[in-house]
Amino acid sequence: IGESSNPFYIFEGMIPDENFLLLDEQSKNECVITNGVYTRRFFWHFANGDYAQAEKWSKLRQTLPNTSIAGILNIYYDYMQGLLAFQMYRNGKGESYYDEGKKMLRKMELYAKHSSQNCINKYLLLQAEAYASEFEVNKAKETYIAAIRSSTCSGRVYDQAQAYEFMGKYLSFIVDPESSKFLSKAHECYMQCGAFYLAKKLKKDHKLDFLLFDNKYGLGVAKRERGW
């Protein structure tokens, strides 16, 4: 738009922000826009590393009707919900999060069977997170690499960035010196797909100095970004 950072600027004040949309929809006893807003806020806080806020909006979303119907938005939500659950479990929040992560993993396995091109890399990353939560170090590493390769082959640079990032974070958790290399590759992928805020945050949070990636795993960066 160029004139304002407010995405509702184009409505010239008629729709000041998304809270206005929520109130309007609530007055009509509908929830289509509410579902979208809650999901967006969940995705945003998760990507920003604010897991408490992500969980808050996830729980609010779960109170809405018809959010369990399979569809692009709900499939991606289940995937992100699984990632959140395994992260919360490894942060010491309790066994229930592990169970939630496994539940989402089973869903992604089913999605991957019916839509392999769209979902297999997401299933693999969730499986890697499950192994990481089960202290299966070698299986976790192998499956993170498989997730990276899958997202590379499918041309999904954002998914590839996520896979690099989660492997890097896991390696940091187990004090593996190669963690910075994978986080640096995540930064490269985020920059390539235009996720500049996430790239900047990753660099700041992990104090990246962009170590040379020796590529002993035979990995690269996807050449293009595909949608669903």
PDB file of C-alpha atoms in Angstrom:
ATOM      1  CA  ILE A   1       0.000   0.000   0.000  1.00  0.00           C
ATOM      2  CA  GLY A   2       2.841   2.370   0.806  1.00  0.00           C
ATOM      3  CA  GLU A   3       0.973   4.906   2.927  1.00  0.00           C
ATOM      4  CA  SER A   4       0.403   3.010   6.142  1.00  0.00           C
ATOM      5  CA  SER A   5       1.580  -0.098   7.950  1.00  0.00           C
ATOM      6  CA  ASN A   6      -2.045  -0.712   8.929  1.00  0.00           C
ATOM      7  CA  PRO A   7      -3.404  -3.392   6.524  1.00  0.00           C
ATOM      8  CA  PHE A   8      -6.909  -1.937   6.950  1.00  0.00           C
ATOM      9  CA  TYR A   9      -5.845   1.459   5.547  1.00  0.00           C
ATOM     10  CA  ILE A  10      -7.463   0.653   2.183  1.00  0.00           C
ATOM     11  CA  PHE A  11     -10.899   0.740   3.846  1.00  0.00           C
ATOM     12  CA  GLU A  12     -10.364   4.436   4.686  1.00  0.00           C
ATOM     13  CA  GLY A  13     -11.345   4.115   8.339  1.00  0.00           C
ATOM     14  CA  MET A  14     -14.463   2.018   7.807  1.00  0.00           C
ATOM     15  CA  ILE A  15     -12.643  -1.031   9.210  1.00  0.00           C
ATOM     16  CA  PRO A  16     -10.031   0.284  11.662  1.00  0.00           C
ATOM     17  CA  ASP A  17      -8.606  -3.111  12.661  1.00  0.00           C
ATOM     18  CA  GLU A  18      -9.424  -6.803  12.899  1.00  0.00           C
ATOM     19  CA  ASN A  19     -11.035  -6.382  16.336  1.00  0.00           C
ATOM     20  CA  PHE A  20     -13.792  -4.445  14.558  1.00  0.00           C
ATOM     21  CA  LEU A  21     -14.345  -7.470  12.319  1.00  0.00           C
ATOM     22  CA  LEU A  22     -14.496  -9.791  15.335  1.00  0.00           C
ATOM     23  CA  LEU A  23     -17.134  -7.678  17.078  1.00  0.00           C
ATOM     24  CA  ASP A  24     -19.178  -7.362  13.900  1.00  0.00           C
ATOM     25  CA  GLU A  25     -19.136 -11.105  13.315  1.00  0.00           C
ATOM     26  CA  GLN A  26     -19.981 -11.902  16.928  1.00  0.00           C
ATOM     27  CA  SER A  27     -23.064  -9.684  16.613  1.00  0.00           C
ATOM     28  CA  LYS A  28     -24.156 -11.872  13.698  1.00  0.00           C
ATOM     29  CA  ASN A  29     -23.423 -15.127  15.543  1.00  0.00           C
ATOM     30  CA  GLU A  30     -20.939 -16.193  12.854  1.00  0.00           C
ATOM     31  CA  CYS A  31     -17.332 -17.376  13.125  1.00  0.00           C
ATOM     32  CA  VAL A  32     -15.702 -17.526   9.676  1.00  0.00           C
ATOM     33  CA  ILE A  33     -13.663 -14.342  10.134  1.00  0.00           C
ATOM     34  CA  THR A  34     -13.092 -15.150  13.826  1.00  0.00           C
ATOM     35  CA  ASN A  35     -11.551 -18.479  12.849  1.00  0.00           C
ATOM     36  CA  GLY A  36      -9.215 -16.721  10.426  1.00  0.00           C
ATOM     37  CA  VAL A  37      -8.205 -14.053  12.945  1.00  0.00           C
ATOM     38  CA  TYR A  38      -7.570 -16.544  15.755  1.00  0.00           C
ATOM     39  CA  THR A  39      -5.568 -18.764  13.413  1.00  0.00           C
ATOM     40  CA  ARG A  40      -3.496 -15.836  12.150  1.00  0.00           C
ATOM     41  CA  ARG A  41      -2.712 -14.759  15.708  1.00  0.00           C
ATOM     42  CA  PHE A  42      -1.780 -18.336  16.621  1.00  0.00           C
ATOM     43  CA  PHE A  43       0.580 -18.580  13.633  1.00  0.00           C
ATOM     44  CA  TRP A  44       2.114 -15.190  14.369  1.00  0.00           C
ATOM     45  CA  HIS A  45       2.847 -15.814  18.034  1.00  0.00           C
ATOM     46  CA  PHE A  46       4.190 -19.287  17.287  1.00  0.00           C
ATOM     47  CA  ALA A  47       6.551 -17.974  14.599  1.00  0.00           C
ATOM     48  CA  ASN A  48       7.601 -15.219  17.006  1.00  0.00           C
ATOM     49  CA  GLY A  49       8.509 -17.799  19.674  1.00  0.00           C
ATOM     50  CA  ASP A  50       5.819 -16.618  22.091  1.00  0.00           C
ATOM     51  CA  TYR A  51       4.432 -20.059  22.831  1.00  0.00           C
ATOM     52  CA  ALA A  52       2.194 -18.959  25.713  1.00  0.00           C
ATOM     53  CA  GLN A  53       0.328 -16.509  23.487  1.00  0.00           C
ATOM     54  CA  ALA A  54       0.250 -19.032  20.649  1.00  0.00           C
ATOM     55  CA  GLU A  55      -1.386 -21.553  22.964  1.00  0.00           C
ATOM     56  CA  LYS A  56      -3.905 -18.934  24.104  1.00  0.00           C
ATOM     57  CA  TRP A  57      -5.123 -18.253  20.568  1.00  0.00           C
ATOM     58  CA  SER A  58      -5.022 -21.942  19.687  1.00  0.00           C
ATOM     59  CA  LYS A  59      -7.332 -22.768  22.586  1.00  0.00           C
ATOM     60  CA  LEU A  60      -9.703 -19.948  21.618  1.00  0.00           C
ATOM     61  CA  ARG A  61      -9.779 -21.273  18.061  1.00  0.00           C
ATOM     62  CA  GLN A  62     -10.660 -24.740  19.327  1.00  0.00           C
ATOM     63  CA  THR A  63     -13.842 -23.348  20.917  1.00  0.00           C
ATOM     64  CA  LEU A  64     -15.206 -22.437  17.478  1.00  0.00           C
ATOM     65  CA  PRO A  65     -17.432 -24.794  15.477  1.00  0.00           C
ATOM     66  CA  ASN A  66     -16.274 -26.530  12.283  1.00  0.00           C
ATOM     67  CA  THR A  67     -12.547 -26.043  12.926  1.00  0.00           C
ATOM     68  CA  SER A  68     -11.826 -29.780  12.678  1.00  0.00           C
ATOM     69  CA  ILE A  69     -12.933 -30.111   9.043  1.00  0.00           C
ATOM     70  CA  ALA A  70      -9.973 -30.993   6.803  1.00  0.00           C
ATOM     71  CA  GLY A  71      -8.875 -28.084   4.629  1.00  0.00           C
ATOM     72  CA  ILE A  72      -5.734 -26.117   3.835  1.00  0.00           C
ATOM     73  CA  LEU A  73      -6.023 -23.816   6.851  1.00  0.00           C
ATOM     74  CA  ASN A  74      -6.884 -26.604   9.273  1.00  0.00           C
ATOM     75  CA  ILE A  75      -4.164 -28.924   7.971  1.00  0.00           C
ATOM     76  CA  TYR A  76      -1.566 -26.212   8.475  1.00  0.00           C
ATOM     77  CA  TYR A  77      -3.035 -25.463  11.897  1.00  0.00           C
ATOM     78  CA  ASP A  78      -2.715 -29.125  12.945  1.00  0.00           C
ATOM     79  CA  TYR A  79       0.888 -29.107  11.768  1.00  0.00           C
ATOM     80  CA  MET A  80       1.768 -25.969  13.713  1.00  0.00           C
ATOM     81  CA  GLN A  81      -0.189 -27.181  16.738  1.00  0.00           C
ATOM     82  CA  GLY A  82       1.944 -30.329  16.730  1.00  0.00           C
ATOM     83  CA  LEU A  83       5.157 -28.315  16.572  1.00  0.00           C
ATOM     84  CA  LEU A  84       3.937 -26.149  19.447  1.00  0.00           C
ATOM     85  CA  ALA A  85       2.988 -29.175  21.556  1.00  0.00           C
ATOM     86  CA  PHE A  86       6.380 -30.869  21.216  1.00  0.00           C
ATOM     87  CA  GLN A  87       8.168 -27.591  21.981  1.00  0.00           C
ATOM     88  CA  MET A  88       6.035 -27.070  25.096  1.00  0.00           C
ATOM     89  CA  TYR A  89       6.701 -30.652  26.197  1.00  0.00           C
ATOM     90  CA  ARG A  90      10.477 -30.244  25.871  1.00  0.00           C
ATOM     91  CA  ASN A  91      10.178 -26.977  27.780  1.00  0.00           C
ATOM     92  CA  GLY A  92       8.874 -28.975  30.741  1.00  0.00           C
ATOM     93  CA  LYS A  93       5.175 -28.080  30.499  1.00  0.00           C
ATOM     94  CA  GLY A  94       3.890 -31.616  31.053  1.00  0.00           C
ATOM     95  CA  GLU A  95       3.039 -34.964  29.468  1.00  0.00           C
ATOM     96  CA  SER A  96      -0.252 -33.712  28.040  1.00  0.00           C
ATOM     97  CA  TYR A  97       1.705 -31.710  25.463  1.00  0.00           C
ATOM     98  CA  TYR A  98       3.536 -34.824  24.308  1.00  0.00           C
ATOM     99  CA  ASP A  99       0.178 -36.573  23.874  1.00  0.00           C
ATOM    100  CA  GLU A 100      -1.127 -33.594  21.898  1.00  0.00           C
ATOM    101  CA  GLY A 101       1.960 -33.656  19.695  1.00  0.00           C
ATOM    102  CA  LYS A 102       1.492 -37.365  18.956  1.00  0.00           C
ATOM    103  CA  LYS A 103      -2.165 -36.736  18.142  1.00  0.00           C
ATOM    104  CA  MET A 104      -1.201 -34.089  15.577  1.00  0.00           C
ATOM    105  CA  LEU A 105       1.516 -36.388  14.217  1.00  0.00           C
ATOM    106  CA  ARG A 106      -1.076 -39.084  13.517  1.00  0.00           C
ATOM    107  CA  LYS A 107      -3.200 -36.503  11.693  1.00  0.00           C
ATOM    108  CA  MET A 108      -0.262 -35.379   9.566  1.00  0.00           C
ATOM    109  CA  GLU A 109       0.557 -38.995   8.736  1.00  0.00           C
ATOM    110  CA  LEU A 110      -2.979 -39.397   7.415  1.00  0.00           C
ATOM    111  CA  TYR A 111      -2.788 -36.132   5.452  1.00  0.00           C
ATOM    112  CA  ALA A 112       0.552 -37.210   3.966  1.00  0.00           C
ATOM    113  CA  LYS A 113      -0.963 -40.469   2.709  1.00  0.00           C
ATOM    114  CA  HIS A 114      -3.654 -38.583   0.799  1.00  0.00           C
ATOM    115  CA  SER A 115      -1.588 -35.549  -0.245  1.00  0.00           C
ATOM    116  CA  SER A 116       2.049 -36.542  -0.177  1.00  0.00           C
ATOM    117  CA  GLN A 117       3.353 -33.589  -2.218  1.00  0.00           C
ATOM    118  CA  ASN A 118       1.780 -31.073   0.155  1.00  0.00           C
ATOM    119  CA  CYS A 119       2.192 -32.798   3.506  1.00  0.00           C
ATOM    120  CA  ILE A 120       5.084 -35.279   3.559  1.00  0.00           C
ATOM    121  CA  ASN A 121       7.717 -32.708   4.587  1.00  0.00           C
ATOM    122  CA  LYS A 122       5.450 -31.461   7.377  1.00  0.00           C
ATOM    123  CA  TYR A 123       4.842 -35.005   8.597  1.00  0.00           C
ATOM    124  CA  LEU A 124       8.593 -35.661   8.613  1.00  0.00           C
ATOM    125  CA  LEU A 125       9.333 -32.527  10.644  1.00  0.00           C
ATOM    126  CA  LEU A 126       6.672 -33.466  13.201  1.00  0.00           C
ATOM    127  CA  GLN A 127       8.105 -37.000  13.336  1.00  0.00           C
ATOM    128  CA  ALA A 128      11.567 -35.540  13.955  1.00  0.00           C
ATOM    129  CA  GLU A 129      10.136 -33.436  16.789  1.00  0.00           C
ATOM    130  CA  ALA A 130       8.556 -36.575  18.260  1.00  0.00           C
ATOM    131  CA  TYR A 131      11.890 -38.418  18.161  1.00  0.00           C
ATOM    132  CA  ALA A 132      13.582 -35.390  19.725  1.00  0.00           C
ATOM    133  CA  SER A 133      11.025 -35.472  22.527  1.00  0.00           C
ATOM    134  CA  GLU A 134      11.668 -39.198  23.028  1.00  0.00           C
ATOM    135  CA  PHE A 135      15.489 -38.756  23.303  1.00  0.00           C
ATOM    136  CA  GLU A 136      16.001 -40.688  20.064  1.00  0.00           C
ATOM    137  CA  VAL A 137      18.934 -38.545  18.963  1.00  0.00           C
ATOM    138  CA  ASN A 138      20.012 -40.430  15.837  1.00  0.00           C
ATOM    139  CA  LYS A 139      16.444 -40.947  14.598  1.00  0.00           C
ATOM    140  CA  ALA A 140      15.689 -37.276  15.246  1.00  0.00           C
ATOM    141  CA  LYS A 141      18.714 -36.104  13.248  1.00  0.00           C
ATOM    142  CA  GLU A 142      17.955 -38.442  10.351  1.00  0.00           C
ATOM    143  CA  THR A 143      14.329 -37.352  10.196  1.00  0.00           C
ATOM    144  CA  TYR A 144      15.128 -33.634  10.395  1.00  0.00           C
ATOM    145  CA  ILE A 145      17.428 -34.156   7.408  1.00  0.00           C
ATOM    146  CA  ALA A 146      14.653 -36.039   5.602  1.00  0.00           C
ATOM    147  CA  ALA A 147      12.256 -33.127   6.271  1.00  0.00           C
ATOM    148  CA  ILE A 148      14.783 -30.656   4.858  1.00  0.00           C
ATOM    149  CA  ARG A 149      15.320 -32.765   1.749  1.00  0.00           C
ATOM    150  CA  SER A 150      11.595 -33.226   1.220  1.00  0.00           C
ATOM    151  CA  SER A 151      10.859 -29.501   1.436  1.00  0.00           C
ATOM    152  CA  THR A 152      13.810 -28.802  -0.892  1.00  0.00           C
ATOM    153  CA  CYS A 153      12.498 -31.229  -3.518  1.00  0.00           C
ATOM    154  CA  SER A 154       8.987 -29.764  -3.330  1.00  0.00           C
ATOM    155  CA  GLY A 155      10.269 -26.202  -3.672  1.00  0.00           C
ATOM    156  CA  ARG A 156       8.777 -24.953  -0.391  1.00  0.00           C
ATOM    157  CA  VAL A 157      11.427 -22.545   0.856  1.00  0.00           C
ATOM    158  CA  TYR A 158       9.487 -21.479   3.964  1.00  0.00           C
ATOM    159  CA  ASP A 159       9.000 -25.103   5.029  1.00  0.00           C
ATOM    160  CA  GLN A 160      12.673 -25.712   4.370  1.00  0.00           C
ATOM    161  CA  ALA A 161      13.569 -22.738   6.562  1.00  0.00           C
ATOM    162  CA  GLN A 162      11.416 -24.162   9.341  1.00  0.00           C
ATOM    163  CA  ALA A 163      13.049 -27.579   9.058  1.00  0.00           C
ATOM    164  CA  TYR A 164      16.539 -26.048   9.181  1.00  0.00           C
ATOM    165  CA  GLU A 165      15.501 -23.889  12.140  1.00  0.00           C
ATOM    166  CA  PHE A 166      13.992 -26.715  14.175  1.00  0.00           C
ATOM    167  CA  MET A 167      16.969 -28.960  13.533  1.00  0.00           C
ATOM    168  CA  GLY A 168      19.283 -26.123  14.535  1.00  0.00           C
ATOM    169  CA  LYS A 169      17.337 -25.524  17.730  1.00  0.00           C
ATOM    170  CA  TYR A 170      17.377 -29.226  18.559  1.00  0.00           C
ATOM    171  CA  LEU A 171      21.133 -29.449  17.982  1.00  0.00           C
ATOM    172  CA  SER A 172      21.554 -26.432  20.248  1.00  0.00           C
ATOM    173  CA  PHE A 173      19.409 -28.180  22.892  1.00  0.00           C
ATOM    174  CA  ILE A 174      21.698 -31.241  22.848  1.00  0.00           C
ATOM    175  CA  VAL A 175      24.791 -28.989  22.672  1.00  0.00           C
ATOM    176  CA  ASP A 176      25.840 -30.058  19.189  1.00  0.00           C
ATOM    177  CA  PRO A 177      28.378 -27.602  17.681  1.00  0.00           C
ATOM    178  CA  GLU A 178      26.729 -27.838  14.252  1.00  0.00           C
ATOM    179  CA  SER A 179      23.589 -26.035  15.440  1.00  0.00           C
ATOM    180  CA  SER A 180      24.724 -22.615  14.188  1.00  0.00           C
ATOM    181  CA  LYS A 181      25.262 -23.963  10.684  1.00  0.00           C
ATOM    182  CA  PHE A 182      21.668 -25.156  10.420  1.00  0.00           C
ATOM    183  CA  LEU A 183      20.312 -21.953  11.929  1.00  0.00           C
ATOM    184  CA  SER A 184      22.345 -19.977   9.391  1.00  0.00           C
ATOM    185  CA  LYS A 185      20.777 -22.009   6.593  1.00  0.00           C
ATOM    186  CA  ALA A 186      17.360 -21.281   8.082  1.00  0.00           C
ATOM    187  CA  HIS A 187      18.213 -17.568   7.959  1.00  0.00           C
ATOM    188  CA  GLU A 188      19.208 -17.908   4.300  1.00  0.00           C
ATOM    189  CA  CYS A 189      15.920 -19.625   3.428  1.00  0.00           C
ATOM    190  CA  TYR A 190      13.810 -17.083   5.329  1.00  0.00           C
ATOM    191  CA  MET A 191      15.550 -14.300   3.432  1.00  0.00           C
ATOM    192  CA  GLN A 192      14.965 -16.073   0.121  1.00  0.00           C
ATOM    193  CA  CYS A 193      11.209 -16.472   0.674  1.00  0.00           C
ATOM    194  CA  GLY A 194      10.776 -12.908   1.956  1.00  0.00           C
ATOM    195  CA  ALA A 195      10.284 -13.702   5.657  1.00  0.00           C
ATOM    196  CA  PHE A 196      12.666 -10.884   6.611  1.00  0.00           C
ATOM    197  CA  TYR A 197      11.307 -10.400  10.127  1.00  0.00           C
ATOM    198  CA  LEU A 198      11.851 -14.066  10.964  1.00  0.00           C
ATOM    199  CA  ALA A 199      15.346 -13.961   9.461  1.00  0.00           C
ATOM    200  CA  LYS A 200      16.232 -10.900  11.540  1.00  0.00           C
ATOM    201  CA  LYS A 201      14.777 -12.447  14.706  1.00  0.00           C
ATOM    202  CA  LEU A 202      16.641 -15.717  14.136  1.00  0.00           C
ATOM    203  CA  LYS A 203      19.917 -13.868  13.675  1.00  0.00           C
ATOM    204  CA  LYS A 204      19.362 -11.820  16.841  1.00  0.00           C
ATOM    205  CA  ASP A 205      18.117 -14.657  19.055  1.00  0.00           C
ATOM    206  CA  HIS A 206      20.944 -17.021  18.172  1.00  0.00           C
ATOM    207  CA  LYS A 207      23.711 -14.467  17.563  1.00  0.00           C
ATOM    208  CA  LEU A 208      24.451 -15.997  14.187  1.00  0.00           C
ATOM    209  CA  ASP A 209      27.809 -15.352  12.546  1.00  0.00           C
ATOM    210  CA  PHE A 210      26.871 -17.325   9.399  1.00  0.00           C
ATOM    211  CA  LEU A 211      29.336 -20.164   9.632  1.00  0.00           C
ATOM    212  CA  LEU A 212      30.190 -21.958   6.385  1.00  0.00           C
ATOM    213  CA  PHE A 213      27.809 -24.840   5.789  1.00  0.00           C
ATOM    214  CA  ASP A 214      29.949 -27.780   4.679  1.00  0.00           C
ATOM    215  CA  ASN A 215      26.918 -29.532   3.152  1.00  0.00           C
ATOM    216  CA  LYS A 216      28.067 -33.003   4.171  1.00  0.00           C
ATOM    217  CA  TYR A 217      24.400 -33.984   4.207  1.00  0.00           C
ATOM    218  CA  GLY A 218      23.980 -33.080   0.541  1.00  0.00           C
ATOM    219  CA  LEU A 219      21.429 -30.370   1.281  1.00  0.00           C
ATOM    220  CA  GLY A 220      20.662 -27.120  -0.484  1.00  0.00           C
ATOM    221  CA  VAL A 221      18.090 -24.366  -0.757  1.00  0.00           C
ATOM    222  CA  ALA A 222      14.922 -24.846  -2.787  1.00  0.00           C
ATOM    223  CA  LYS A 223      14.948 -22.885  -6.025  1.00  0.00           C
ATOM    224  CA  ARG A 224      11.410 -21.620  -5.815  1.00  0.00           C
ATOM    225  CA  GLU A 225       8.508 -21.263  -3.454  1.00  0.00           C
ATOM    226  CA  ARG A 226       5.361 -23.259  -4.103  1.00  0.00           C
ATOM    227  CA  GLY A 227       2.061 -22.749  -2.427  1.00  0.00           C
ATOM    228  CA  TRP A 228      -0.295 -25.460  -1.287  1.00  0.00           C
TER     229      TRP A 228
END
